[in-house]
PDB file of N, CA and C in Angstrom:
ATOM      1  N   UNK A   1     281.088 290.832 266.425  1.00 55.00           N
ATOM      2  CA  UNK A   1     280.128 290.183 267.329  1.00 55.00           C
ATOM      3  C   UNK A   1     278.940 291.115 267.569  1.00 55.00           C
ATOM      4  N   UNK A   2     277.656 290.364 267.004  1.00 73.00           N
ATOM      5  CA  UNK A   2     276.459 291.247 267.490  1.00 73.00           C
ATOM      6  C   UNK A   2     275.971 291.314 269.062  1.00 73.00           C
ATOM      7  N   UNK A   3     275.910 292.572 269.873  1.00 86.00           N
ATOM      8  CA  UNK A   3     275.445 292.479 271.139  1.00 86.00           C
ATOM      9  C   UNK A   3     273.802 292.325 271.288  1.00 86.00           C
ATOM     10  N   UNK A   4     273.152 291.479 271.605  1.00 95.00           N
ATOM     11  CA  UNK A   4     272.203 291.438 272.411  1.00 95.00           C
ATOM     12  C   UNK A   4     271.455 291.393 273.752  1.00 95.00           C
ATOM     13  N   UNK A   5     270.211 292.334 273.737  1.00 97.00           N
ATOM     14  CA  UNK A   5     269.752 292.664 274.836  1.00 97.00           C
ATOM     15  C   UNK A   5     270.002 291.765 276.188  1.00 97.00           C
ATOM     16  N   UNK A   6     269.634 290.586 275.532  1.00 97.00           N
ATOM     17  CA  UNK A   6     269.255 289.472 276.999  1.00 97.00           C
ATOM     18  C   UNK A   6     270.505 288.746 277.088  1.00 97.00           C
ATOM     19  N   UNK A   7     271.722 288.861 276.355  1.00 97.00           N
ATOM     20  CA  UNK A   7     272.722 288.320 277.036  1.00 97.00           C
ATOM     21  C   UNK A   7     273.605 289.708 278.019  1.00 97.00           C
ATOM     22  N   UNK A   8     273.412 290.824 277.678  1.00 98.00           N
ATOM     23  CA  UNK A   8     273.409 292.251 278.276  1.00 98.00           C
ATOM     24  C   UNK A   8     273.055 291.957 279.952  1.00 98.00           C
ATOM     25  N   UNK A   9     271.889 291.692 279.610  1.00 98.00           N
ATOM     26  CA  UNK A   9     271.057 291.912 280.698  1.00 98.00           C
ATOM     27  C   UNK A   9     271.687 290.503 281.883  1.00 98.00           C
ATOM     28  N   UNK A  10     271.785 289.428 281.237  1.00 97.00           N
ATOM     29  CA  UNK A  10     272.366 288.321 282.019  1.00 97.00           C
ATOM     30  C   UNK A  10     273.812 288.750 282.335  1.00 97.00           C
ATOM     31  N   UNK A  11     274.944 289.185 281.647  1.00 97.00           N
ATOM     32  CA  UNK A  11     276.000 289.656 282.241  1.00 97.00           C
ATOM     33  C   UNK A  11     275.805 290.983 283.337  1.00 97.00           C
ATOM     34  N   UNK A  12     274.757 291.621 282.759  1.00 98.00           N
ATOM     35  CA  UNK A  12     274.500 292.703 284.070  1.00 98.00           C
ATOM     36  C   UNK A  12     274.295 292.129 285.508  1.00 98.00           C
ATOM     37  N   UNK A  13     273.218 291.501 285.710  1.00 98.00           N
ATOM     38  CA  UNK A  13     272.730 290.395 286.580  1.00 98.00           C
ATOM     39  C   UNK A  13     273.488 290.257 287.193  1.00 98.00           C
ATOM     40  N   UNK A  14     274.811 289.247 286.582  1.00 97.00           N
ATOM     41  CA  UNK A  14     275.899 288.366 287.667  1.00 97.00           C
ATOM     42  C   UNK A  14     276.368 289.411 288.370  1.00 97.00           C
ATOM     43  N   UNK A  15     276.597 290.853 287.997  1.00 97.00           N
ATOM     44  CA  UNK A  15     277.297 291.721 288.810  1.00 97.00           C
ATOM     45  C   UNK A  15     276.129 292.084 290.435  1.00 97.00           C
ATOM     46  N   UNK A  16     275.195 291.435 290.890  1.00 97.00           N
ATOM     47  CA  UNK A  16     274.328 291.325 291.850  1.00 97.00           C
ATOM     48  C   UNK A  16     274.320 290.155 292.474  1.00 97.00           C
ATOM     49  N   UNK A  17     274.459 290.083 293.630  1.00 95.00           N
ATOM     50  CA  UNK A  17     274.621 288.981 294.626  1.00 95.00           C
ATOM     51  C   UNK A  17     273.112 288.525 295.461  1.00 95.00           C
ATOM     52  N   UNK A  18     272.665 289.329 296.047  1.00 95.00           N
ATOM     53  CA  UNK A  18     271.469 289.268 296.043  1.00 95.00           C
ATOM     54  C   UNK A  18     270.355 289.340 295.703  1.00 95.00           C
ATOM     55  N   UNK A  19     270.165 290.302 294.256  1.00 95.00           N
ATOM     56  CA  UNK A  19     269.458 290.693 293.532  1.00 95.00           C
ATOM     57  C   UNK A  19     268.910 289.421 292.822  1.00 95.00           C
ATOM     58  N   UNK A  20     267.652 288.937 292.238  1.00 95.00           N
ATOM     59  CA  UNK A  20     267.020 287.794 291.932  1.00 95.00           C
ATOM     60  C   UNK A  20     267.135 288.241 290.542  1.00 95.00           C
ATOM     61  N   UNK A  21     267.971 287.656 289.851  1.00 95.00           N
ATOM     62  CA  UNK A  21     268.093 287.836 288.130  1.00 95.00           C
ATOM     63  C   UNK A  21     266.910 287.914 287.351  1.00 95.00           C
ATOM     64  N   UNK A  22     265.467 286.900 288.141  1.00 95.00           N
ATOM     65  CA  UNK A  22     264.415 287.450 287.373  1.00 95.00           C
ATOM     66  C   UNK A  22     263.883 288.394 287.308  1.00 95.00           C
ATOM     67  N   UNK A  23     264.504 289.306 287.904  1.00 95.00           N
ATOM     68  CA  UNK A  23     263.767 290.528 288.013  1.00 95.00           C
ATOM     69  C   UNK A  23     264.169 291.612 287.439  1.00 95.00           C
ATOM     70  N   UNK A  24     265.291 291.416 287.054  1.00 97.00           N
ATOM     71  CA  UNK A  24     266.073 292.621 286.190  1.00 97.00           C
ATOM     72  C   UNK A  24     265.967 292.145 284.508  1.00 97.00           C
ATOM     73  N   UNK A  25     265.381 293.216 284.100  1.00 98.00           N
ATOM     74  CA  UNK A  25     264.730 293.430 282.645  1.00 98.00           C
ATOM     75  C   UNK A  25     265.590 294.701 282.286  1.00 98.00           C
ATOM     76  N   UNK A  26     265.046 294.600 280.751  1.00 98.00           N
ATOM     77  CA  UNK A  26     265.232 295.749 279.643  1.00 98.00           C
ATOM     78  C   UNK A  26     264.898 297.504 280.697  1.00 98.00           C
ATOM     79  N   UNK A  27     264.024 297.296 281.266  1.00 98.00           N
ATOM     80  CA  UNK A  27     263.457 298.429 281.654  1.00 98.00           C
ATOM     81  C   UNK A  27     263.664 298.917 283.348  1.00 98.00           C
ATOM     82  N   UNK A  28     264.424 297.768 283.863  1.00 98.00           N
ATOM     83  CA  UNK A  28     264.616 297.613 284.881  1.00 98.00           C
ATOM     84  C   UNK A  28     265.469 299.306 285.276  1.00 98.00           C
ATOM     85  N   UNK A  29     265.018 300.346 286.444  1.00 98.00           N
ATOM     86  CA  UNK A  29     265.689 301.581 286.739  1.00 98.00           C
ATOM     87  C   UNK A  29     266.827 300.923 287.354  1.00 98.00           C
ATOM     88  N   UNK A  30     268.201 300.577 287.248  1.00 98.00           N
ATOM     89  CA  UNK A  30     268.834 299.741 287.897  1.00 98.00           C
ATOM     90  C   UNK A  30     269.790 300.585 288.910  1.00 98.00           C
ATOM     91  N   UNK A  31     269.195 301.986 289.157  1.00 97.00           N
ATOM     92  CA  UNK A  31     269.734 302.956 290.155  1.00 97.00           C
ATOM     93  C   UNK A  31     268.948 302.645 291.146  1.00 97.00           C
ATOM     94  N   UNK A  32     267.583 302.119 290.963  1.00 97.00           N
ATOM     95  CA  UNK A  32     266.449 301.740 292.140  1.00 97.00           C
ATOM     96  C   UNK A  32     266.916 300.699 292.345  1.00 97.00           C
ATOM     97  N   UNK A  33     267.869 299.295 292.371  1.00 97.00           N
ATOM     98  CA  UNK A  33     267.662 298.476 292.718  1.00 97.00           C
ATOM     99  C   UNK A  33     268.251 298.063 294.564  1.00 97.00           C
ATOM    100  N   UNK A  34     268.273 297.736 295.548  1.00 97.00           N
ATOM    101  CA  UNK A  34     268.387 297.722 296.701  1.00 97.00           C
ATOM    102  C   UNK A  34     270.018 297.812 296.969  1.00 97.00           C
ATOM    103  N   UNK A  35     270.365 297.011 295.788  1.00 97.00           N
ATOM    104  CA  UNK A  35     271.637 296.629 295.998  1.00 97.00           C
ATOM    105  C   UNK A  35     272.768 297.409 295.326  1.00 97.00           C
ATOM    106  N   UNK A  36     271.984 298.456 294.513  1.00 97.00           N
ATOM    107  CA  UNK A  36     273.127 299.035 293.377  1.00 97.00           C
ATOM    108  C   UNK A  36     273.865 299.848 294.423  1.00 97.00           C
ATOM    109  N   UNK A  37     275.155 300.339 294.042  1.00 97.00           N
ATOM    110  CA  UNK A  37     276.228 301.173 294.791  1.00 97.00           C
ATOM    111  C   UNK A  37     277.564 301.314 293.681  1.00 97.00           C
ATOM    112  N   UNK A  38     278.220 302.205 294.333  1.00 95.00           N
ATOM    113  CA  UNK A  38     279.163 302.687 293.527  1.00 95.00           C
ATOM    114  C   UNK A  38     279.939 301.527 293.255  1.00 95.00           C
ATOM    115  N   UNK A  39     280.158 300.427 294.420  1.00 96.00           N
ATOM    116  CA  UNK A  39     280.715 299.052 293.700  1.00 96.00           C
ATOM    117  C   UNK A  39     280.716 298.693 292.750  1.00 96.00           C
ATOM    118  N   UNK A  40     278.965 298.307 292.687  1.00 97.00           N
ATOM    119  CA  UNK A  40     278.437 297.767 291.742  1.00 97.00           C
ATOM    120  C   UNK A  40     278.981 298.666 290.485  1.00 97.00           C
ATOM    121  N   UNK A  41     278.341 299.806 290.103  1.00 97.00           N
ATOM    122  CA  UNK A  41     278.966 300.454 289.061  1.00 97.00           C
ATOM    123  C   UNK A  41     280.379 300.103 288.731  1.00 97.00           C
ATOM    124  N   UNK A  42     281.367 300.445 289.005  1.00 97.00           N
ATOM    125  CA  UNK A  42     282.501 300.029 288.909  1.00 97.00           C
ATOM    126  C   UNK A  42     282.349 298.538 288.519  1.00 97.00           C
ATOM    127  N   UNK A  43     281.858 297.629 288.998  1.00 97.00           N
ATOM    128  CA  UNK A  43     281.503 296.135 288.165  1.00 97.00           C
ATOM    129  C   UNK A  43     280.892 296.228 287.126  1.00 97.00           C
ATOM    130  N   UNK A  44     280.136 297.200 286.825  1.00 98.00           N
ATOM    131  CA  UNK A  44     279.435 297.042 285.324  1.00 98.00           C
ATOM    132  C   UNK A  44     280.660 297.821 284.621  1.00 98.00           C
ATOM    133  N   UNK A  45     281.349 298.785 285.078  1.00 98.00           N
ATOM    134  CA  UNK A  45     282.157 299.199 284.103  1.00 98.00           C
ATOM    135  C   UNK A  45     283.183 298.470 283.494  1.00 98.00           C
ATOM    136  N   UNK A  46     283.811 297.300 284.430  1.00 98.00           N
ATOM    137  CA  UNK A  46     284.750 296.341 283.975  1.00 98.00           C
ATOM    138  C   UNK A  46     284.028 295.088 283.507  1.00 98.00           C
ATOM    139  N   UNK A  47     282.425 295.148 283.758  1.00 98.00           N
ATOM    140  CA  UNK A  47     281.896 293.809 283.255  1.00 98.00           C
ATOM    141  C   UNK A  47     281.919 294.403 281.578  1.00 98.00           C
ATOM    142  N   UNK A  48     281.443 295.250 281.169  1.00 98.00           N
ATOM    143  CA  UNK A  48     280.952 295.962 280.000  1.00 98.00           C
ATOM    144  C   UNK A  48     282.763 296.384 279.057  1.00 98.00           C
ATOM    145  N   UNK A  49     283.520 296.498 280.196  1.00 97.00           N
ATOM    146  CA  UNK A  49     285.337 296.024 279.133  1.00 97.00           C
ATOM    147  C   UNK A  49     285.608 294.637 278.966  1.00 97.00           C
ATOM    148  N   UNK A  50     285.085 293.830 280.058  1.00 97.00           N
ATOM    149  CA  UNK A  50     285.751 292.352 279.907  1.00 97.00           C
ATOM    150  C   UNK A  50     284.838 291.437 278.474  1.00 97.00           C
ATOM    151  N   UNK A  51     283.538 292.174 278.296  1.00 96.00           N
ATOM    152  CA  UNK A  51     282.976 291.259 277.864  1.00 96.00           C
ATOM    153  C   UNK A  51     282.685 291.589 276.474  1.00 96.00           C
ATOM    154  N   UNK A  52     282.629 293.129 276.597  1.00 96.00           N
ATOM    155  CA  UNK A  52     281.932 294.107 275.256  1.00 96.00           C
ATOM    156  C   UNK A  52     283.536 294.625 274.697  1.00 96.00           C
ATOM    157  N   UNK A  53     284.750 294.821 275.459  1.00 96.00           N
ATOM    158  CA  UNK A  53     285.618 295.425 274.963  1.00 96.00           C
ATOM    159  C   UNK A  53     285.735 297.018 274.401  1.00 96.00           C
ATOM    160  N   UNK A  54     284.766 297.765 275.625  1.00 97.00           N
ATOM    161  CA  UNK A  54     284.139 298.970 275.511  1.00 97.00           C
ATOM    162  C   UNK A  54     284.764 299.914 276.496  1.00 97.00           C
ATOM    163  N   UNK A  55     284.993 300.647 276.555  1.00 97.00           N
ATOM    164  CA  UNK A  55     285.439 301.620 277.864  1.00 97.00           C
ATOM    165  C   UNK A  55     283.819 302.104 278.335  1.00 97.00           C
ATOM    166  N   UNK A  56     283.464 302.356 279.214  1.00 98.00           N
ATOM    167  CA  UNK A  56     282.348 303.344 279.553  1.00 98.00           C
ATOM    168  C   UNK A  56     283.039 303.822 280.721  1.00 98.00           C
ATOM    169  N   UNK A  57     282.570 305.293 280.579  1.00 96.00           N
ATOM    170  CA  UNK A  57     282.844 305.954 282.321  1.00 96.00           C
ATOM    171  C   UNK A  57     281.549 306.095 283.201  1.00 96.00           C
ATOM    172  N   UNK A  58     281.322 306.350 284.308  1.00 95.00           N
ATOM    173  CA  UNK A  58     281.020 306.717 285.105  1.00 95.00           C
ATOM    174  C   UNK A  58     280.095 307.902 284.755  1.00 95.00           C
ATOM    175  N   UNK A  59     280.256 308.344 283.790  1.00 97.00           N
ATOM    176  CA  UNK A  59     279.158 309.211 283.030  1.00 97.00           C
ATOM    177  C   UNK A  59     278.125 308.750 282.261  1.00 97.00           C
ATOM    178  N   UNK A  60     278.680 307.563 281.955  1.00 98.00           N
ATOM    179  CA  UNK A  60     277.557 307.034 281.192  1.00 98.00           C
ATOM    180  C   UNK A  60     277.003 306.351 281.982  1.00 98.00           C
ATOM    181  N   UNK A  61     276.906 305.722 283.157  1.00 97.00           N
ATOM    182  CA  UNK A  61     276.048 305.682 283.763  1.00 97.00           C
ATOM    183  C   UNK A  61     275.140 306.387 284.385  1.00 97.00           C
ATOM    184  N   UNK A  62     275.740 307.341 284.795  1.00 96.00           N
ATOM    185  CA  UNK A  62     274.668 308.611 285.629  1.00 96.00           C
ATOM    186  C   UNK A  62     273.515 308.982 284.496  1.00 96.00           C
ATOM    187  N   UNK A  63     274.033 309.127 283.079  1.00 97.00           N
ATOM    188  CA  UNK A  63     273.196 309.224 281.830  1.00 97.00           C
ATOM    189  C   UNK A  63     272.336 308.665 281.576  1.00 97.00           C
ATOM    190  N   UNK A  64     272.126 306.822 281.869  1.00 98.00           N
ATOM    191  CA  UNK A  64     271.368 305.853 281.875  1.00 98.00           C
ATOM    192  C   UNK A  64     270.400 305.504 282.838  1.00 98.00           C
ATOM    193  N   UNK A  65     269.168 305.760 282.509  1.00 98.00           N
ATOM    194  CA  UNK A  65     268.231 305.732 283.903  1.00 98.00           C
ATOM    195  C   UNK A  65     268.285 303.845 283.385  1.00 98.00           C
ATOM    196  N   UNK A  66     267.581 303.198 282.177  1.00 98.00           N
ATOM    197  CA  UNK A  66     267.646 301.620 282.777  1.00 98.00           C
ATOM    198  C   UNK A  66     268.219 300.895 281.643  1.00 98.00           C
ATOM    199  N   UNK A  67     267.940 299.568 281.984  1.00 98.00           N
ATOM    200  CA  UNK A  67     269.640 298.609 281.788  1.00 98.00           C
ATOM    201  C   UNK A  67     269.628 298.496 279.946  1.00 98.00           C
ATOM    202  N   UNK A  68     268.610 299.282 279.622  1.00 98.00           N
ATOM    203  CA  UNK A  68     268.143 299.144 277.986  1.00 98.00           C
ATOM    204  C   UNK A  68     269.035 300.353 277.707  1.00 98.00           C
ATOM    205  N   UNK A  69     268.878 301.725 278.405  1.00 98.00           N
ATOM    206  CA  UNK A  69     269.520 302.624 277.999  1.00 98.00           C
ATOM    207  C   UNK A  69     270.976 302.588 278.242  1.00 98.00           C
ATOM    208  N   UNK A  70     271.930 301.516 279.342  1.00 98.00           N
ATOM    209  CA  UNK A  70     272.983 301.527 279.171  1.00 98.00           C
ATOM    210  C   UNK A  70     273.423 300.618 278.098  1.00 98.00           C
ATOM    211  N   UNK A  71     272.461 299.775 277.680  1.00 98.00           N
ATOM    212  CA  UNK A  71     272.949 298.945 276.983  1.00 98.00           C
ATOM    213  C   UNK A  71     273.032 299.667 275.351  1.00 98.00           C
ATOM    214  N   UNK A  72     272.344 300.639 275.415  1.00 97.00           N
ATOM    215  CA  UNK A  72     272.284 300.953 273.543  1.00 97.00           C
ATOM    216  C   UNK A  72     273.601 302.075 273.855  1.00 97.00           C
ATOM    217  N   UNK A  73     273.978 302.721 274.861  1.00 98.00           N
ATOM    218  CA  UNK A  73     275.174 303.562 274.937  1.00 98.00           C
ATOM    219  C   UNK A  73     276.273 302.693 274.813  1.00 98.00           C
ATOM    220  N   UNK A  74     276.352 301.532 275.083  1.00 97.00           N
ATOM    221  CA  UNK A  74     277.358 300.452 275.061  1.00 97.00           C
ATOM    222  C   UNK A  74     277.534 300.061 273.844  1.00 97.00           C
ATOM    223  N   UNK A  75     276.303 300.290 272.949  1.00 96.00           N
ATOM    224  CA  UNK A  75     276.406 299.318 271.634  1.00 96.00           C
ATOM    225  C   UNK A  75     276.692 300.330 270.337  1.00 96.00           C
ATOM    226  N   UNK A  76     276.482 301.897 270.980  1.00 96.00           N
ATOM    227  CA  UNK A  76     276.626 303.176 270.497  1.00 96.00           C
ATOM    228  C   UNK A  76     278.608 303.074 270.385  1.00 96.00           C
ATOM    229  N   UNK A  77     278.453 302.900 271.446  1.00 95.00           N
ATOM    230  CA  UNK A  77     280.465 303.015 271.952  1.00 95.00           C
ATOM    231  C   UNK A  77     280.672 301.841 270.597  1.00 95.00           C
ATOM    232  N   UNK A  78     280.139 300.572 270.839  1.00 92.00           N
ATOM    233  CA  UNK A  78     280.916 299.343 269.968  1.00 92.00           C
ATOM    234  C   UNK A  78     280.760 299.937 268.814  1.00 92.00           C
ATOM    235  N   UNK A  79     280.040 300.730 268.214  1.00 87.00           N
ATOM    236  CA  UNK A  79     280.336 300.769 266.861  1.00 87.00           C
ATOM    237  C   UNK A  79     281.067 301.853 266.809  1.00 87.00           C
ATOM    238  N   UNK A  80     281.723 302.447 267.064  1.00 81.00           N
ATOM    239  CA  UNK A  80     282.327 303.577 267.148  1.00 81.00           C
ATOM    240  C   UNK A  80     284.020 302.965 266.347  1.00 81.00           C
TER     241      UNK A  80
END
């Protein structure tokens, strides 16, 4: 299965409740966003196993300033 950006970015999204999905892009700093928290992280880490079948830790996020750069570490991991 090929991963792409904008379905990435839409599974990122749902993990935000308040956050307005149009607003989160490729480039989006998603450490700036109002709502991010260690929750949240922890939701991208099990959104990014449930969906990508990827492990990421908690390192790879701190690594990733925006949702482009977690996403090519994610797609780095899938081909692995």
């Amino acid at each position: 299965m090929t991963m792409n950006i904008e379905e990435f970015i839409e599974n990122f999204a749902a993990q935000f409740d308040e956050t307005d999905p149009e607003t989160i892009v490729a480039d989006t700093k998603f450490k700036e966003l109002d709502e991010w928290s260690s929750l949240t992280a922890l939701s991208i880490i099990a959104m990014v196993d449930d969906e990508y079948d990827v492990i990421i830790k908690g390192n790879d996020i701190l690594k990733a300033e925006t949702i482009q750069d977690l996403f090519e570490i994610v797609q780095k991991k899938k081909l692995k």
